[in-house]
Amino acid sequence: MLRPFAWMPRPLRWLARVLTVVLALALVLAGVVAWIVRASFPQLEGSLTLPGLSAKVDVYRDAFGIPHIYADTTEDLFIAQGYVHAQDRFWEMDFRRHVTSGRLSELFGSATLEQDKAIRTMGWRKVAEQELPELKEETRRYLDSYAKGVNAWMKANVNASDRSLEYSVLKLTNSGYQPEPWTSTDSVAWLKAMAWDLRSNLETEIDRALAATKLPPDRVAQLFPAYPFDRHTPIVEQGTVFQGRFDQDGEPELTAARPTSSGPAGAAESLTRAAETLSKVPNLMSVEDRDGIGSNSWVVSGQHTTTGKPILANDPHLSAQMPSVWYQTGLHCRTKSPSCSYDVTGYSFSGVPGVIIGHNDRVAWGFTNLGPDVADLFMEKVEGDTYLYRNEVRKLDKRSETIKVAGGEPVVLEVRSTVHGPLVGEVMDIEPSQGANAVALQWTALTPGSSADAIFAMNLAQNWEEFRVAASQFDVPAQNLVYADVDGRIGYQAPGRIPVRLKGDGTAPVPGWSGEYDWKPEPIPFEQLPTLADPAAGVIVTANNAVVDPRRYAPLLTKDWSYGYRSQRIAERLEQVLGQGKISPEQMSQIQMDSVNTFAPVLTPHLMKVSLAGPAVEARARLEGWDGTQTLDSKPAAFFNGVWRHLLKLTFDDDLPEAARATGGDRWYEVVRALLERPDDVFWDDTTTAQVETRDDILRQAMADAAAEVGERTWGETHTLTLTNQTFGTSGIAPVEWLFNRGPFGVPGGKDAVNANGWNVQKGYEVTSVASMRMVVDLADLDNSRWINLTGNSGHAFHDNYWDQASLWTEGRTLPMLSDPASIRKATTHTLQLLPGS
């Protein structure tokens, strides 16, 4: 009998046997993993019973796993949505509720303790618990129905391998974990995370104060220039507040803009401590380096479109994560009636019933972050368990929080608060400094609100008036809402709970002990917030730019807008197209993919004038004739962005604390734009060297560094995206990360291009923020609408729909956004019937 490997020399025979055993074990392991992976895939065909249903519900899925749900009652519709969300995304839902309640350590042990402390300090879950009973009765009913659907799925999938691959991996370190039933509060609490990620200027407020610890006021002011209203138009170019209401036809006399407050000095340690605390809070939608992150939305009236009806576009820019924050779905009543009025298609959040962005049978809407100043840091004088307020010594409010830790003992956290809010710096265990020794956070989302009511009302709105009523309930996070309907109307509405301050402008931390910077009891009334319906131009563009010129609008929204580079580019592209005729849905999608760097025409002429030697000469030559497009095959784009990265680091790193250094974004466009005209400005000097550098010295060095770093690479080879799973995707264990992450692959665009794929100049060129989805809605024919998701609808690794949309997304392609029943049935690849039963 022939013995295997007998022909080999003895050492090789031994190695071959070892490799055979390893291969056999790998095959067995692969089989086990494959079985575990497939065990969690959802049932898509046939029928199953779903407790709580009053009648049959049909779930039609297309090849991309996008479900359209048809029911006879609203309660049945949301029970089914809860079930379907859980089928595809339960791990994500479970993870999110642990984040929002400050309970990550129950899953991952002490590694996430600091995150839990930060969340518990702010008390997101407690606010959600207070908010729930204040919501409308029907909202609570729908939330309960949704929870019933989730829990029905949980009951039918009791094993970890049945729920998701993540649970099988978690059992390796936390074998005793079992998820608890879903509750309505879990859904409401997620809206607090949404509000946190879109919280506007809090980091900028800290950056100003930290910069002030190293620089005099005039140099700090250089780093935070005013919005360039002379070059970049605001969203609403007309109107003012008149007799207590915003009148879009009102024309006030222009007044001088209010000066910026520099805030108090001398509290660097407390501010640093607060910044560290806030940085521990997980960003579930946005990214840590928030400079320049934003979203685009615009709407064009039927007078300018090839379809004769409005076309609406939206692409929110959020964190590049796996799976995408969005879940595409359709919620349809088989027959619209008072008991079942929903016929909506769009993007939802797993864990939350309804649709967040999309369209129903009559209206469409999109979101971008309004970015009002809704959070302030108050410097406090604390002594023991007391603090100073309006010349009185008051007792701090205190509560105790117990954090369970997997594999460890529970940790008890004492949370202390002033009249302004929780002391956010205390969880870092740093000794306080003298004077102002603590920082309290006041934030609108820490007060119970009604955003959950707004979601359902928006889904049901049939006209502009009803949409505005829905918007009035959307208190946090404040969003720019663009609108279009089948009757041809277009509109814009700024909603949100935006504070009114007794003093100051919210641009920097303020003294809490005096009371003079407190918020008034009531926010800006909704009727005074900017709104616009059917403007004469027939176009409305929002891209986190200024909402309205403060010289014509007295209530203070914020002073920290995105600086309008994206919005102006969108407006210019629309003007180019409309100057040649009318715009089509396809052209709207093309504008979403515009990759032009609009700062390139400002910086490049200065680069071309600098004397240069070495490899940088050839690299700079690539910029000759470059039109600023940042495509995958562009070498000029790679070099230019390399220059930008090193220019910012060389110019500002030596002057600023690490936490306040430039990450990119269009604020720095404005800063550098001004500095380029002052070649001997002190910012150009590198204080770490013996010589005094000027503008041209820095530009020369930035080009040399960029040429050495980027070399011959294209932008697609340099600017890459890795779709990283939010939980195990950063485990540090390569095989585990391989299971859940996808990529890297090159992407076009840049941080403040319309196709905004952001990156952090301090860390490299890797993509951190993206257009998380893209949508174009044609109000002439809703079935002619288009959409795409960043990854895919499924949260199950290795499922066909886990990242099947990513390549289409990269290339700027989209899918049909179907909503007509016949079209949906024609595109259906899987049909599941949910039947009432126990």
PDB file of N, CA, C and O in Angstrom, residues 548-595:
ATOM      1  N   VAL A 548     -29.366  81.650   6.369  1.00  0.00           N
ATOM      2  CA  VAL A 548     -29.838  82.993   6.040  1.00  0.00           C
ATOM      3  C   VAL A 548     -28.796  84.002   6.509  1.00  0.00           C
ATOM      4  O   VAL A 548     -28.080  83.763   7.489  1.00  0.00           O
ATOM      5  N   ASP A 549     -28.679  85.097   5.807  1.00  0.00           N
ATOM      6  CA  ASP A 549     -27.744  86.160   6.171  1.00  0.00           C
ATOM      7  C   ASP A 549     -28.188  86.776   7.501  1.00  0.00           C
ATOM      8  O   ASP A 549     -29.322  87.266   7.619  1.00  0.00           O
ATOM      9  N   PRO A 550     -27.334  86.754   8.530  1.00  0.00           N
ATOM     10  CA  PRO A 550     -27.742  87.285   9.842  1.00  0.00           C
ATOM     11  C   PRO A 550     -28.016  88.778   9.832  1.00  0.00           C
ATOM     12  O   PRO A 550     -28.602  89.300  10.775  1.00  0.00           O
ATOM     13  N   ARG A 551     -27.657  89.474   8.762  1.00  0.00           N
ATOM     14  CA  ARG A 551     -27.967  90.899   8.688  1.00  0.00           C
ATOM     15  C   ARG A 551     -29.446  91.129   8.405  1.00  0.00           C
ATOM     16  O   ARG A 551     -29.957  92.222   8.644  1.00  0.00           O
ATOM     17  N   ARG A 552     -30.130  90.083   7.922  1.00  0.00           N
ATOM     18  CA  ARG A 552     -31.559  90.235   7.659  1.00  0.00           C
ATOM     19  C   ARG A 552     -32.400  89.373   8.599  1.00  0.00           C
ATOM     20  O   ARG A 552     -33.620  89.374   8.515  1.00  0.00           O
ATOM     21  N   TYR A 553     -31.745  88.605   9.456  1.00  0.00           N
ATOM     22  CA  TYR A 553     -32.470  87.661  10.306  1.00  0.00           C
ATOM     23  C   TYR A 553     -31.913  87.760  11.714  1.00  0.00           C
ATOM     24  O   TYR A 553     -30.759  87.433  11.966  1.00  0.00           O
ATOM     25  N   ALA A 554     -32.736  88.218  12.656  1.00  0.00           N
ATOM     26  CA  ALA A 554     -32.250  88.521  13.994  1.00  0.00           C
ATOM     27  C   ALA A 554     -32.009  87.308  14.882  1.00  0.00           C
ATOM     28  O   ALA A 554     -30.984  87.246  15.569  1.00  0.00           O
ATOM     29  N   PRO A 555     -32.897  86.302  14.949  1.00  0.00           N
ATOM     30  CA  PRO A 555     -32.598  85.169  15.842  1.00  0.00           C
ATOM     31  C   PRO A 555     -31.284  84.507  15.457  1.00  0.00           C
ATOM     32  O   PRO A 555     -31.005  84.299  14.281  1.00  0.00           O
ATOM     33  N   LEU A 556     -30.488  84.164  16.468  1.00  0.00           N
ATOM     34  CA  LEU A 556     -29.186  83.547  16.200  1.00  0.00           C
ATOM     35  C   LEU A 556     -29.346  82.048  16.049  1.00  0.00           C
ATOM     36  O   LEU A 556     -29.730  81.357  16.997  1.00  0.00           O
ATOM     37  N   LEU A 557     -29.054  81.541  14.863  1.00  0.00           N
ATOM     38  CA  LEU A 557     -29.066  80.093  14.635  1.00  0.00           C
ATOM     39  C   LEU A 557     -27.705  79.500  14.992  1.00  0.00           C
ATOM     40  O   LEU A 557     -27.603  78.548  15.744  1.00  0.00           O
ATOM     41  N   THR A 558     -26.657  80.039  14.432  1.00  0.00           N
ATOM     42  CA  THR A 558     -25.282  79.663  14.742  1.00  0.00           C
ATOM     43  C   THR A 558     -24.371  80.604  13.985  1.00  0.00           C
ATOM     44  O   THR A 558     -24.823  81.349  13.103  1.00  0.00           O
ATOM     45  N   LYS A 559     -23.080  80.553  14.315  1.00  0.00           N
ATOM     46  CA  LYS A 559     -22.075  81.252  13.512  1.00  0.00           C
ATOM     47  C   LYS A 559     -21.105  80.264  12.874  1.00  0.00           C
ATOM     48  O   LYS A 559     -20.159  80.673  12.207  1.00  0.00           O
ATOM     49  N   ASP A 560     -21.356  78.997  13.073  1.00  0.00           N
ATOM     50  CA  ASP A 560     -20.422  77.975  12.615  1.00  0.00           C
ATOM     51  C   ASP A 560     -21.046  77.101  11.543  1.00  0.00           C
ATOM     52  O   ASP A 560     -21.325  75.917  11.750  1.00  0.00           O
ATOM     53  N   TRP A 561     -21.275  77.704  10.383  1.00  0.00           N
ATOM     54  CA  TRP A 561     -21.779  76.936   9.249  1.00  0.00           C
ATOM     55  C   TRP A 561     -20.622  76.244   8.538  1.00  0.00           C
ATOM     56  O   TRP A 561     -19.465  76.627   8.685  1.00  0.00           O
ATOM     57  N   SER A 562     -20.943  75.248   7.729  1.00  0.00           N
ATOM     58  CA  SER A 562     -20.013  74.868   6.670  1.00  0.00           C
ATOM     59  C   SER A 562     -19.904  76.086   5.751  1.00  0.00           C
ATOM     60  O   SER A 562     -20.854  76.867   5.640  1.00  0.00           O
ATOM     61  N   TYR A 563     -18.782  76.284   5.079  1.00  0.00           N
ATOM     62  CA  TYR A 563     -18.494  77.571   4.444  1.00  0.00           C
ATOM     63  C   TYR A 563     -19.011  77.714   3.015  1.00  0.00           C
ATOM     64  O   TYR A 563     -18.674  78.664   2.325  1.00  0.00           O
ATOM     65  N   GLY A 564     -19.825  76.777   2.571  1.00  0.00           N
ATOM     66  CA  GLY A 564     -20.561  76.990   1.332  1.00  0.00           C
ATOM     67  C   GLY A 564     -19.868  76.581   0.048  1.00  0.00           C
ATOM     68  O   GLY A 564     -20.355  76.911  -1.038  1.00  0.00           O
ATOM     69  N   TYR A 565     -18.757  75.846   0.134  1.00  0.00           N
ATOM     70  CA  TYR A 565     -18.080  75.442  -1.095  1.00  0.00           C
ATOM     71  C   TYR A 565     -18.899  74.409  -1.868  1.00  0.00           C
ATOM     72  O   TYR A 565     -18.998  74.479  -3.098  1.00  0.00           O
ATOM     73  N   ARG A 566     -19.475  73.453  -1.150  1.00  0.00           N
ATOM     74  CA  ARG A 566     -20.307  72.464  -1.834  1.00  0.00           C
ATOM     75  C   ARG A 566     -21.589  73.079  -2.377  1.00  0.00           C
ATOM     76  O   ARG A 566     -21.989  72.820  -3.519  1.00  0.00           O
ATOM     77  N   SER A 567     -22.261  73.883  -1.562  1.00  0.00           N
ATOM     78  CA  SER A 567     -23.529  74.461  -2.004  1.00  0.00           C
ATOM     79  C   SER A 567     -23.329  75.356  -3.217  1.00  0.00           C
ATOM     80  O   SER A 567     -24.136  75.345  -4.156  1.00  0.00           O
ATOM     81  N   GLN A 568     -22.230  76.100  -3.236  1.00  0.00           N
ATOM     82  CA  GLN A 568     -21.984  76.993  -4.363  1.00  0.00           C
ATOM     83  C   GLN A 568     -21.666  76.202  -5.625  1.00  0.00           C
ATOM     84  O   GLN A 568     -22.101  76.559  -6.729  1.00  0.00           O
ATOM     85  N   ARG A 569     -20.939  75.101  -5.465  1.00  0.00           N
ATOM     86  CA  ARG A 569     -20.627  74.262  -6.623  1.00  0.00           C
ATOM     87  C   ARG A 569     -21.908  73.630  -7.190  1.00  0.00           C
ATOM     88  O   ARG A 569     -22.097  73.569  -8.414  1.00  0.00           O
ATOM     89  N   ILE A 570     -22.800  73.177  -6.310  1.00  0.00           N
ATOM     90  CA  ILE A 570     -24.069  72.608  -6.766  1.00  0.00           C
ATOM     91  C   ILE A 570     -24.868  73.669  -7.522  1.00  0.00           C
ATOM     92  O   ILE A 570     -25.403  73.410  -8.608  1.00  0.00           O
ATOM     93  N   ALA A 571     -24.943  74.867  -6.947  1.00  0.00           N
ATOM     94  CA  ALA A 571     -25.683  75.949  -7.598  1.00  0.00           C
ATOM     95  C   ALA A 571     -25.094  76.277  -8.967  1.00  0.00           C
ATOM     96  O   ALA A 571     -25.829  76.518  -9.934  1.00  0.00           O
ATOM     97  N   GLU A 572     -23.770  76.284  -9.052  1.00  0.00           N
ATOM     98  CA  GLU A 572     -23.125  76.575 -10.337  1.00  0.00           C
ATOM     99  C   GLU A 572     -23.390  75.473 -11.354  1.00  0.00           C
ATOM    100  O   GLU A 572     -23.636  75.757 -12.536  1.00  0.00           O
ATOM    101  N   ARG A 573     -23.345  74.214 -10.923  1.00  0.00           N
ATOM    102  CA  ARG A 573     -23.640  73.111 -11.837  1.00  0.00           C
ATOM    103  C   ARG A 573     -25.083  73.184 -12.327  1.00  0.00           C
ATOM    104  O   ARG A 573     -25.360  72.952 -13.512  1.00  0.00           O
ATOM    105  N   LEU A 574     -26.005  73.483 -11.434  1.00  0.00           N
ATOM    106  CA  LEU A 574     -27.407  73.622 -11.837  1.00  0.00           C
ATOM    107  C   LEU A 574     -27.570  74.764 -12.831  1.00  0.00           C
ATOM    108  O   LEU A 574     -28.287  74.640 -13.833  1.00  0.00           O
ATOM    109  N   GLU A 575     -26.885  75.866 -12.564  1.00  0.00           N
ATOM    110  CA  GLU A 575     -26.962  77.018 -13.464  1.00  0.00           C
ATOM    111  C   GLU A 575     -26.419  76.665 -14.847  1.00  0.00           C
ATOM    112  O   GLU A 575     -26.981  77.067 -15.872  1.00  0.00           O
ATOM    113  N   GLN A 576     -25.333  75.887 -14.891  1.00  0.00           N
ATOM    114  CA  GLN A 576     -24.767  75.471 -16.178  1.00  0.00           C
ATOM    115  C   GLN A 576     -25.768  74.639 -16.973  1.00  0.00           C
ATOM    116  O   GLN A 576     -25.976  74.852 -18.172  1.00  0.00           O
ATOM    117  N   VAL A 577     -26.400  73.669 -16.294  1.00  0.00           N
ATOM    118  CA  VAL A 577     -27.352  72.796 -16.984  1.00  0.00           C
ATOM    119  C   VAL A 577     -28.578  73.580 -17.423  1.00  0.00           C
ATOM    120  O   VAL A 577     -29.033  73.480 -18.575  1.00  0.00           O
ATOM    121  N   LEU A 578     -29.127  74.390 -16.507  1.00  0.00           N
ATOM    122  CA  LEU A 578     -30.344  75.125 -16.822  1.00  0.00           C
ATOM    123  C   LEU A 578     -30.093  76.216 -17.855  1.00  0.00           C
ATOM    124  O   LEU A 578     -31.022  76.646 -18.544  1.00  0.00           O
ATOM    125  N   GLY A 579     -28.853  76.647 -17.962  1.00  0.00           N
ATOM    126  CA  GLY A 579     -28.526  77.627 -18.998  1.00  0.00           C
ATOM    127  C   GLY A 579     -28.601  77.037 -20.390  1.00  0.00           C
ATOM    128  O   GLY A 579     -28.660  77.768 -21.389  1.00  0.00           O
ATOM    129  N   GLN A 580     -28.586  75.709 -20.487  1.00  0.00           N
ATOM    130  CA  GLN A 580     -28.650  75.032 -21.786  1.00  0.00           C
ATOM    131  C   GLN A 580     -30.005  74.371 -22.027  1.00  0.00           C
ATOM    132  O   GLN A 580     -30.218  73.782 -23.086  1.00  0.00           O
ATOM    133  N   GLY A 581     -30.877  74.430 -21.042  1.00  0.00           N
ATOM    134  CA  GLY A 581     -32.183  73.788 -21.206  1.00  0.00           C
ATOM    135  C   GLY A 581     -32.757  73.387 -19.864  1.00  0.00           C
ATOM    136  O   GLY A 581     -32.606  74.100 -18.878  1.00  0.00           O
ATOM    137  N   LYS A 582     -33.378  72.222 -19.836  1.00  0.00           N
ATOM    138  CA  LYS A 582     -33.994  71.735 -18.604  1.00  0.00           C
ATOM    139  C   LYS A 582     -33.209  70.543 -18.072  1.00  0.00           C
ATOM    140  O   LYS A 582     -32.458  69.890 -18.802  1.00  0.00           O
ATOM    141  N   ILE A 583     -33.399  70.271 -16.783  1.00  0.00           N
ATOM    142  CA  ILE A 583     -32.596  69.243 -16.125  1.00  0.00           C
ATOM    143  C   ILE A 583     -33.399  67.962 -15.985  1.00  0.00           C
ATOM    144  O   ILE A 583     -34.615  67.972 -15.750  1.00  0.00           O
ATOM    145  N   SER A 584     -32.716  66.837 -16.112  1.00  0.00           N
ATOM    146  CA  SER A 584     -33.327  65.522 -16.017  1.00  0.00           C
ATOM    147  C   SER A 584     -32.917  64.849 -14.713  1.00  0.00           C
ATOM    148  O   SER A 584     -31.943  65.260 -14.074  1.00  0.00           O
ATOM    149  N   PRO A 585     -33.619  63.781 -14.312  1.00  0.00           N
ATOM    150  CA  PRO A 585     -33.178  63.029 -13.139  1.00  0.00           C
ATOM    151  C   PRO A 585     -31.756  62.506 -13.283  1.00  0.00           C
ATOM    152  O   PRO A 585     -30.997  62.480 -12.308  1.00  0.00           O
ATOM    153  N   GLU A 586     -31.377  62.088 -14.492  1.00  0.00           N
ATOM    154  CA  GLU A 586     -30.030  61.580 -14.703  1.00  0.00           C
ATOM    155  C   GLU A 586     -28.975  62.654 -14.455  1.00  0.00           C
ATOM    156  O   GLU A 586     -27.905  62.383 -13.885  1.00  0.00           O
ATOM    157  N   GLN A 587     -29.262  63.872 -14.859  1.00  0.00           N
ATOM    158  CA  GLN A 587     -28.308  64.966 -14.635  1.00  0.00           C
ATOM    159  C   GLN A 587     -28.215  65.326 -13.148  1.00  0.00           C
ATOM    160  O   GLN A 587     -27.154  65.724 -12.677  1.00  0.00           O
ATOM    161  N   MET A 588     -29.315  65.173 -12.427  1.00  0.00           N
ATOM    162  CA  MET A 588     -29.261  65.395 -10.978  1.00  0.00           C
ATOM    163  C   MET A 588     -28.299  64.381 -10.345  1.00  0.00           C
ATOM    164  O   MET A 588     -27.484  64.736  -9.478  1.00  0.00           O
ATOM    165  N   SER A 589     -28.366  63.123 -10.776  1.00  0.00           N
ATOM    166  CA  SER A 589     -27.450  62.103 -10.263  1.00  0.00           C
ATOM    167  C   SER A 589     -26.000  62.419 -10.629  1.00  0.00           C
ATOM    168  O   SER A 589     -25.082  62.192  -9.835  1.00  0.00           O
ATOM    169  N   GLN A 590     -25.792  62.946 -11.819  1.00  0.00           N
ATOM    170  CA  GLN A 590     -24.437  63.299 -12.237  1.00  0.00           C
ATOM    171  C   GLN A 590     -23.849  64.395 -11.354  1.00  0.00           C
ATOM    172  O   GLN A 590     -22.652  64.368 -11.028  1.00  0.00           O
ATOM    173  N   ILE A 591     -24.671  65.354 -10.968  1.00  0.00           N
ATOM    174  CA  ILE A 591     -24.181  66.425 -10.096  1.00  0.00           C
ATOM    175  C   ILE A 591     -23.779  65.849  -8.741  1.00  0.00           C
ATOM    176  O   ILE A 591     -22.797  66.298  -8.138  1.00  0.00           O
ATOM    177  N   GLN A 592     -24.506  64.858  -8.248  1.00  0.00           N
ATOM    178  CA  GLN A 592     -24.136  64.225  -6.981  1.00  0.00           C
ATOM    179  C   GLN A 592     -22.732  63.642  -7.027  1.00  0.00           C
ATOM    180  O   GLN A 592     -22.064  63.547  -5.998  1.00  0.00           O
ATOM    181  N   MET A 593     -22.270  63.279  -8.208  1.00  0.00           N
ATOM    182  CA  MET A 593     -20.951  62.666  -8.351  1.00  0.00           C
ATOM    183  C   MET A 593     -19.866  63.664  -8.729  1.00  0.00           C
ATOM    184  O   MET A 593     -18.727  63.269  -9.006  1.00  0.00           O
ATOM    185  N   ASP A 594     -20.171  64.953  -8.713  1.00  0.00           N
ATOM    186  CA  ASP A 594     -19.182  65.970  -9.069  1.00  0.00           C
ATOM    187  C   ASP A 594     -18.013  65.910  -8.083  1.00  0.00           C
ATOM    188  O   ASP A 594     -18.193  66.031  -6.868  1.00  0.00           O
ATOM    189  N   SER A 595     -16.807  65.752  -8.596  1.00  0.00           N
ATOM    190  CA  SER A 595     -15.637  65.535  -7.735  1.00  0.00           C
ATOM    191  C   SER A 595     -14.693  66.724  -7.675  1.00  0.00           C
ATOM    192  O   SER A 595     -13.607  66.623  -7.094  1.00  0.00           O
TER     193      SER A 595
END
